[in-house]
Tab-separated table of C-alpha atoms and ligand atoms in Angstrom:
chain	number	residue	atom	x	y	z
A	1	UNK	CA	-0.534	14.928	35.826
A	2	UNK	CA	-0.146	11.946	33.188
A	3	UNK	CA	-1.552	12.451	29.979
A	4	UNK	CA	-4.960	10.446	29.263
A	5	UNK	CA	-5.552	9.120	26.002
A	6	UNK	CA	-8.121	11.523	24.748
A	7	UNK	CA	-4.963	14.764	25.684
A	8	UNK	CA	-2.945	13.111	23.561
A	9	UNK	CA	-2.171	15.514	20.961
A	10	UNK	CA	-0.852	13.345	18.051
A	11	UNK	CA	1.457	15.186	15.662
A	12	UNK	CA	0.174	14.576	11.915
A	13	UNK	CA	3.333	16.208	10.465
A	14	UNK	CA	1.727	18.497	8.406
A	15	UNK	CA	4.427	20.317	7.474
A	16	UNK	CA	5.833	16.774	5.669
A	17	UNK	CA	3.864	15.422	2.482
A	18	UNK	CA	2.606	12.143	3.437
A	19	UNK	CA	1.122	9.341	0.850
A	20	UNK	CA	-2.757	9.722	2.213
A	21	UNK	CA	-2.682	13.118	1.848
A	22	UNK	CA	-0.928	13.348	-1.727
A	23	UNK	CA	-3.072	10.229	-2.913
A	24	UNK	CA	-5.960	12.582	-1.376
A	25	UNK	CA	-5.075	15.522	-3.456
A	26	UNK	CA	-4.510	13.583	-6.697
A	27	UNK	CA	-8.277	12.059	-6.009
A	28	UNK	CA	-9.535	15.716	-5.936
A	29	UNK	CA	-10.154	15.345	-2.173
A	30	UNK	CA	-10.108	18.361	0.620
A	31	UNK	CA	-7.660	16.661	3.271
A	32	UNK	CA	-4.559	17.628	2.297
A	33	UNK	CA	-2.078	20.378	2.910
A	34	UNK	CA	0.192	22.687	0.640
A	35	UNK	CA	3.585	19.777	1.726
A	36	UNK	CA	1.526	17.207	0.184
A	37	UNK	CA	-0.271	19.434	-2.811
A	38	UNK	CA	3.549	21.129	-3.539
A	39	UNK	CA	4.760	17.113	-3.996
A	40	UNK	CA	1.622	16.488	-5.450
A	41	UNK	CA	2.562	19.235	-8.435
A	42	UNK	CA	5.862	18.531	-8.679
A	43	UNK	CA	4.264	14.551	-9.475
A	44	UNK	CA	2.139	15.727	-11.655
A	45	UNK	CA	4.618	18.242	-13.510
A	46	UNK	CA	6.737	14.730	-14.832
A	47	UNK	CA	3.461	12.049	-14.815
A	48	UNK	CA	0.155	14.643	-15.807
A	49	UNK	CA	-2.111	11.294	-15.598
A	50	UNK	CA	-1.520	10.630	-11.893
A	51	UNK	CA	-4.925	11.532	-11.037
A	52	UNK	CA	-6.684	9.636	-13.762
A	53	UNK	CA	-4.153	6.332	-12.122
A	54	UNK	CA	-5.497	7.531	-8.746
A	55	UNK	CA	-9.157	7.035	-10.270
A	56	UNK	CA	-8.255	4.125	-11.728
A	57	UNK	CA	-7.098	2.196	-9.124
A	58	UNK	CA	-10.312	3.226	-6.662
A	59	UNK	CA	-11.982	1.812	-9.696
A	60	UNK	CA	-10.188	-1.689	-9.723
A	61	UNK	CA	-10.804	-1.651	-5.677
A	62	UNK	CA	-14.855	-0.866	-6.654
A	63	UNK	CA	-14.915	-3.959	-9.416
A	64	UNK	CA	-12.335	-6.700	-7.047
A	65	UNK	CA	-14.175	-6.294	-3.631
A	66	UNK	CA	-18.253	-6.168	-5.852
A	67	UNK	CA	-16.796	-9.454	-7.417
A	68	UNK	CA	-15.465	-10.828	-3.907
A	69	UNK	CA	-18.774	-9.878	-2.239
A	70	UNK	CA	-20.916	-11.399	-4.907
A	71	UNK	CA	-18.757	-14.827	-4.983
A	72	UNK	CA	-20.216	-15.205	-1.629
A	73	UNK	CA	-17.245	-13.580	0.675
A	74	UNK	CA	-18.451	-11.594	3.900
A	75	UNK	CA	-15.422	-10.348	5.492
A	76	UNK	CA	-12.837	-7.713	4.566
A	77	UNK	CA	-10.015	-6.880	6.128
A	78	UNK	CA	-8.260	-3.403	4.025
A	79	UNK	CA	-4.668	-2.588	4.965
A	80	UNK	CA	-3.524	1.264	3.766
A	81	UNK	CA	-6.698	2.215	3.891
A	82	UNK	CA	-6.194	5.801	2.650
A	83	UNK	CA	-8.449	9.100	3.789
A	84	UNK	CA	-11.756	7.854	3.326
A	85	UNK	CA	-13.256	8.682	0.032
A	86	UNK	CA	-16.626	7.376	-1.044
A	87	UNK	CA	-17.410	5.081	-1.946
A	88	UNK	CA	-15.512	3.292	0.375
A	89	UNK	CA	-14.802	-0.552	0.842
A	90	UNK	CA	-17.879	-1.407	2.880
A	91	UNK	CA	-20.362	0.772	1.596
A	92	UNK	CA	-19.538	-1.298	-2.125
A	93	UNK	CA	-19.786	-4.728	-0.034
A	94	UNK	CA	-22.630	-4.014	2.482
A	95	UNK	CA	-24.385	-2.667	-0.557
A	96	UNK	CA	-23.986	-6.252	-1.788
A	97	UNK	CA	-24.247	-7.762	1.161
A	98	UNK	CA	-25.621	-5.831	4.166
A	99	UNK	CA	-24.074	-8.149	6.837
A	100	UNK	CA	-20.457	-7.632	5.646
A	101	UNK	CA	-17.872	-7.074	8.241
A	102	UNK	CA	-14.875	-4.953	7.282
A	103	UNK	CA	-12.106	-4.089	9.637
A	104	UNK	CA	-9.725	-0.804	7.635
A	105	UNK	CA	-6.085	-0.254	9.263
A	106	UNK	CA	-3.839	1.872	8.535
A	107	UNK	CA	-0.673	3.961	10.235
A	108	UNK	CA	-1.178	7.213	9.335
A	109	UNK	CA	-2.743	9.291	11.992
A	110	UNK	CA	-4.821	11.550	9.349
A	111	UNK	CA	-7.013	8.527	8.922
A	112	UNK	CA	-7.409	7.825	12.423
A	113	UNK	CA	-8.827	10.937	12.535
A	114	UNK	CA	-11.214	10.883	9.414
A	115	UNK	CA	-11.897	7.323	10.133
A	116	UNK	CA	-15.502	7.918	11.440
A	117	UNK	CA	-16.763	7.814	7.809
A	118	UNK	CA	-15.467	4.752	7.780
A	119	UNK	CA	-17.525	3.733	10.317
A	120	UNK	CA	-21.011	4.138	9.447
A	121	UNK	CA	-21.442	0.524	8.348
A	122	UNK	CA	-25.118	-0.510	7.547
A	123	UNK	CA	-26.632	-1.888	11.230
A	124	UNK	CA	-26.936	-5.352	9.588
A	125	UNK	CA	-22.813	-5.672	9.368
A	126	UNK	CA	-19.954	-4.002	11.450
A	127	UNK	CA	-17.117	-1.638	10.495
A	128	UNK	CA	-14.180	-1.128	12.434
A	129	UNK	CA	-10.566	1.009	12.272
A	130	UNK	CA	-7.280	-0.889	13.519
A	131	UNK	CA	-4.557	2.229	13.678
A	132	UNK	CA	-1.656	-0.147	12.916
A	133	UNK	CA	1.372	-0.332	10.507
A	134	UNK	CA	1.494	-3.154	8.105
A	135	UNK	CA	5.345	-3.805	8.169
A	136	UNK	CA	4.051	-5.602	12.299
A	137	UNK	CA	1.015	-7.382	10.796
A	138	UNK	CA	0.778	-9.413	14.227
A	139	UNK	CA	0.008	-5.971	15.261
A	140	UNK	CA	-2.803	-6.168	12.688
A	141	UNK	CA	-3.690	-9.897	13.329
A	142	UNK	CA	-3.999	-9.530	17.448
A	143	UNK	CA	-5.885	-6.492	17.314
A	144	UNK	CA	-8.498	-6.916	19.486
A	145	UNK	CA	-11.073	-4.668	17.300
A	146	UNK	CA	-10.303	-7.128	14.528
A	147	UNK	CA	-10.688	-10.107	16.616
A	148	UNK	CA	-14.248	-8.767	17.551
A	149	UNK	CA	-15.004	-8.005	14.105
A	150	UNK	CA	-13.995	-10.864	12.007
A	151	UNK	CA	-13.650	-14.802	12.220
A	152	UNK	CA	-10.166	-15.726	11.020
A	153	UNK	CA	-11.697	-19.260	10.709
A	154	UNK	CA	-13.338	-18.050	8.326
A	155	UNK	CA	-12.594	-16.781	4.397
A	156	UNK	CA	-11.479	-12.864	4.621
A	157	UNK	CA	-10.697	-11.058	1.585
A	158	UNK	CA	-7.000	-9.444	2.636
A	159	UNK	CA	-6.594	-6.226	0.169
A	160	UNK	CA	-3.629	-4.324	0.338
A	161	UNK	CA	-4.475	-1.388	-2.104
A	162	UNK	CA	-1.689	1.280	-3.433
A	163	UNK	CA	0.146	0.317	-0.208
A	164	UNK	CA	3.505	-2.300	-0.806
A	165	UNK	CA	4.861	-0.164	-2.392
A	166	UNK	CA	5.540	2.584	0.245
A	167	UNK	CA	6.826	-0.665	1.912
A	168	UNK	CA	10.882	-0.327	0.676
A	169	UNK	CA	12.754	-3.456	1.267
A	170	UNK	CA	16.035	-1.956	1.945
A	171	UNK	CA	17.492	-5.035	1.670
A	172	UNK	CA	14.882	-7.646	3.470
A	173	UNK	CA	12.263	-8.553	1.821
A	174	UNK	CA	9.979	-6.874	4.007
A	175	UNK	CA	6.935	-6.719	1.656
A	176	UNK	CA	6.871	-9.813	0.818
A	177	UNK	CA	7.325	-11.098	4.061
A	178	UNK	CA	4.415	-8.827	5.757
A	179	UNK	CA	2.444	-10.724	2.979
A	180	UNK	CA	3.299	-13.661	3.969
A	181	UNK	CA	2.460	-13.557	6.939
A	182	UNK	CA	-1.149	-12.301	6.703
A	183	UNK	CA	-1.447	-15.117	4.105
A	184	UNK	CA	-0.861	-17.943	6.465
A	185	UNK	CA	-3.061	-16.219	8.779
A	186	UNK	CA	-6.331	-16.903	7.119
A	187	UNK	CA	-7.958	-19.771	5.736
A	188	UNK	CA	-8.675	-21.592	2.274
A	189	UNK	CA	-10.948	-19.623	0.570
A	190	UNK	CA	-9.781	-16.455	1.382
A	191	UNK	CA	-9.022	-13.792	-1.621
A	192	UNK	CA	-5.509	-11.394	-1.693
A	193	UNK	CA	-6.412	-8.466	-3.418
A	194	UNK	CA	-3.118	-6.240	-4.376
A	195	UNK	CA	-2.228	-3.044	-6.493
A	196	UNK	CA	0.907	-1.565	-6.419
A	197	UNK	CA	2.638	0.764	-8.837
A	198	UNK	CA	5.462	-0.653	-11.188
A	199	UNK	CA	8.361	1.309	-13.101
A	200	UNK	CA	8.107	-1.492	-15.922
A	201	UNK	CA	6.661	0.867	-18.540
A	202	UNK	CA	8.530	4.271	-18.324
A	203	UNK	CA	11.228	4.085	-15.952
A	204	UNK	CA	12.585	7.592	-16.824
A	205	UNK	CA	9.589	8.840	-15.194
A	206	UNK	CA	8.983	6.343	-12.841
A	207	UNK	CA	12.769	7.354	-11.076
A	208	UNK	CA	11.708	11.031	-11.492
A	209	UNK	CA	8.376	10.212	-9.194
A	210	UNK	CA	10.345	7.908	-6.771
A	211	UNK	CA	12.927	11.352	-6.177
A	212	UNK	CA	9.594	13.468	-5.575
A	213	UNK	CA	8.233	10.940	-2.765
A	214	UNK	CA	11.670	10.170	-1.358
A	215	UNK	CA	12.749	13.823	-1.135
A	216	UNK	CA	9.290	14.440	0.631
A	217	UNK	CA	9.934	11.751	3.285
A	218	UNK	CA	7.693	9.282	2.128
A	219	UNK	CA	10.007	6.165	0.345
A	220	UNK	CA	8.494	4.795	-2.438
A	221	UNK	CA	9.639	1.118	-3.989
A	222	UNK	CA	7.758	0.313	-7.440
A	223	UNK	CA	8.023	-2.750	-8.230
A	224	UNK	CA	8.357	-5.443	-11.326
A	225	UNK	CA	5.733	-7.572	-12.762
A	226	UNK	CA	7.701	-10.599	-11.208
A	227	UNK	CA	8.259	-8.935	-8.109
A	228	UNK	CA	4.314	-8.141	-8.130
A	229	UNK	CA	3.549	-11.930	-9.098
A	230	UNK	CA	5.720	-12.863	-5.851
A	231	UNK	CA	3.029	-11.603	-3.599
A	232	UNK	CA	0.645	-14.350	-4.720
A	233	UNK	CA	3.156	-17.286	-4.404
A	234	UNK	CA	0.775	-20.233	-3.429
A	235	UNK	CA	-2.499	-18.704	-4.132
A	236	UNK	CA	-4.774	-19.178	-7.655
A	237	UNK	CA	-5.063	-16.205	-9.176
A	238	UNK	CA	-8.640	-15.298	-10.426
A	239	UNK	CA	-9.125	-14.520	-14.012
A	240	UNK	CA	-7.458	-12.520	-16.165
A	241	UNK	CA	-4.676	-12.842	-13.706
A	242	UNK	CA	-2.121	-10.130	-13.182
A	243	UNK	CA	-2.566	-7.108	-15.270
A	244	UNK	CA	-2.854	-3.361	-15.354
A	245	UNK	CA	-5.513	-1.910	-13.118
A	246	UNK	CA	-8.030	-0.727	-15.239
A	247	UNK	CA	-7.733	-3.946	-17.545
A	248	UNK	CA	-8.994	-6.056	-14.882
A	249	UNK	CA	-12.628	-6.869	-16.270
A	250	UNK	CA	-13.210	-3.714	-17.212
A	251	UNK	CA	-16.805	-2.580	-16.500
A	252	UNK	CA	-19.128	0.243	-15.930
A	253	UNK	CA	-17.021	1.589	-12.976
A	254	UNK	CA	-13.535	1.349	-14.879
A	255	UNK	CA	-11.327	0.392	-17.711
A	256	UNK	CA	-13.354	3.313	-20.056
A	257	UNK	CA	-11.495	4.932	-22.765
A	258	UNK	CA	-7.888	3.840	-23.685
A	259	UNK	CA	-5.368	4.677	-21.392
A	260	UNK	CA	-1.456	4.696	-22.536
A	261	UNK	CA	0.561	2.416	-20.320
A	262	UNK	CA	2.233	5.075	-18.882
A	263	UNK	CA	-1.034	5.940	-17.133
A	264	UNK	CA	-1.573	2.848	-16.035
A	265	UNK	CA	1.235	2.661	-13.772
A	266	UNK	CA	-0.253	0.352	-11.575
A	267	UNK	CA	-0.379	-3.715	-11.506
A	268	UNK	CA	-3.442	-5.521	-10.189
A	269	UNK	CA	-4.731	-9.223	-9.425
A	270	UNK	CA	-7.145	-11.057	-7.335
A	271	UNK	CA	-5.775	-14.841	-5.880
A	272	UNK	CA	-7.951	-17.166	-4.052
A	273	UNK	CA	-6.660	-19.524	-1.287
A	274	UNK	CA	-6.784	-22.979	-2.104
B	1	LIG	C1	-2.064	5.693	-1.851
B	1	LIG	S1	-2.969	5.423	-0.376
B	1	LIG	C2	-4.049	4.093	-0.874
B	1	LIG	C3	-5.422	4.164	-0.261
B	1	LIG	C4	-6.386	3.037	-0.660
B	1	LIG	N1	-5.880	1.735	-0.277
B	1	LIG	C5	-6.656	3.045	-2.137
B	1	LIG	O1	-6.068	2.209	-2.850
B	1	LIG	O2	-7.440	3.868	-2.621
B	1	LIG	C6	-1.758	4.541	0.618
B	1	LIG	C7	-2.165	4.388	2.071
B	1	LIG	O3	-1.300	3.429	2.696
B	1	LIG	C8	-0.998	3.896	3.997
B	1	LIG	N2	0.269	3.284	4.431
B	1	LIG	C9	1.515	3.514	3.939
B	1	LIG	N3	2.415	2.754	4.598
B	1	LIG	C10	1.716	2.054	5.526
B	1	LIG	C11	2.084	1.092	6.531
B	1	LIG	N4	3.359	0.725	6.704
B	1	LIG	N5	1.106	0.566	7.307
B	1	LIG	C12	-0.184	0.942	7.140
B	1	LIG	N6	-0.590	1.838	6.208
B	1	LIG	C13	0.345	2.386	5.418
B	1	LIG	C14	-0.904	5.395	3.849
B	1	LIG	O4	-1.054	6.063	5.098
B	1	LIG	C15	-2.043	5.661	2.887
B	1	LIG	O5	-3.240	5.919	3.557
């Protein structure tokens, strides 16, 4: 007898440390296992602030996608998602604006799994899960649970959070490319929200972390401040422009106390569409 969908018994790997789940652990989370927490230490053993970045850079996502939602946008569409962890993307934007419509994707079948949190959306909007990887973002663009969720006629804020950079090139280009491509997708008006991590600041430990993922079987590529400034080619970035994470208009939810650069290991901006 064939095997329906719901047999299908996926295999998450667990015996591999995968980004979701170490990103999970650093965040304090409970869906992890000891592959990802034994990477997770051995992280954490060279760079001691990588759960304070972690924080940090859910706190950027909290302050880019409030300020999106208030500046009148209404659809989201969140690539690398990550094991949900709240607040999540739509509960900050329907809590701005209840009718928001937010489509998550990501390729790592943990998520799939947890993504029913994901999915209690207020009534007024609609939340929906696209299990897709980012490197085929026609994959992303033709899904037909995005195409019932969003108007690509309409402005969509595209953010691609803590996720390029487990995007290596090797060689092509491919991170810029897969950003390319969603950018010519959508239409004037819509917002590119990225953070990715960057060894600009302390490269000896920067390598050191880059070992740990590779070594786990997750590649990691980090990324200059031109490299990161690449990703916006054609698109007006908001103010202050590209910076650290937790310098980007720091607020109540972020950008407290004084972190060393070394903890903020992570590059962020916001570009509009024109
Ligand atoms: C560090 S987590 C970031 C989660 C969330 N965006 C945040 O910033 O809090 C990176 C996520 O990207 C996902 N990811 C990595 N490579 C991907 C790919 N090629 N396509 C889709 N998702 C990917 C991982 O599965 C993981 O959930």
């Amino acid at each position: 007898m064939g095997e329906t969908r719901e047999d299908a018994v996926v295999d998450l790997r667990l015996d591999r440390a995968h980004s979701a789940r170490i990103y999970d652990w650093f965040l304090g989370g409970r869906t992890n296992f000891a592959a990802d927490r034994e990477a997770g230490e051995q992280v954490l053993r060279v760079f001691p602030a990588a759960g304070d970045a972690a924080r940090m850079n859910r706190a950027f996502m909290h302050r880019a996608v409030s300020h999106l939602a208030r500046e009148g946008l209404t659809q989201f569409l969140d690539i690398g998602t990550g094991i949900p962890t709240s607040p999540n993307l739509h509960e900050i934007v329907q809590g701005i604006t209840p009718a928001a419509r937010v489509v998550y994707t990501d390729n790592d079948p943990i998520v799939l799994a947890h993504a029913a949190a994901l999915l209690r959306g207020r009534p007024e909007g609609r939340t929906t899960y696209v299990q897709a990887d980012a490197t085929v973002p026609d994959s992303i663009l033709r899904a037909p649970e995005l195409l019932a969720t969003l108007d690509l006629d309409r402005p969509v804020a595209l953010t691609l959070n803590a996720v390029l950079h487990f995007v290596p090139d090797d060689g092509r280009d491919r991170a810029h490319a897969l950003v390319e491509r969603l950018k010519a997708a959508l239409p004037s008006g819509s917002a590119l929200v990225v953070t990715h991590g960057t060894s600009d600041f302390s490269p000896p430990v920067t390598d050191r972390i880059t070992d740990i993922y590779e070594r786990a079987g997750t590649p990691l590529q980090l990324r200059s401040e031109a490299e990161f400034r690449r990703f916006f080619d054609g698109w007006e970035l908001v103010e202050p422009g590209v910076t650290l994470a937790h310098r980007w208009r720091p607020g109540e939810t972020g950008g407290a106390g004084r972190p060393t650069a070394a903890e903020a290991i992570c590059y962020a901006a916001i570009a509009v569409k024109p």
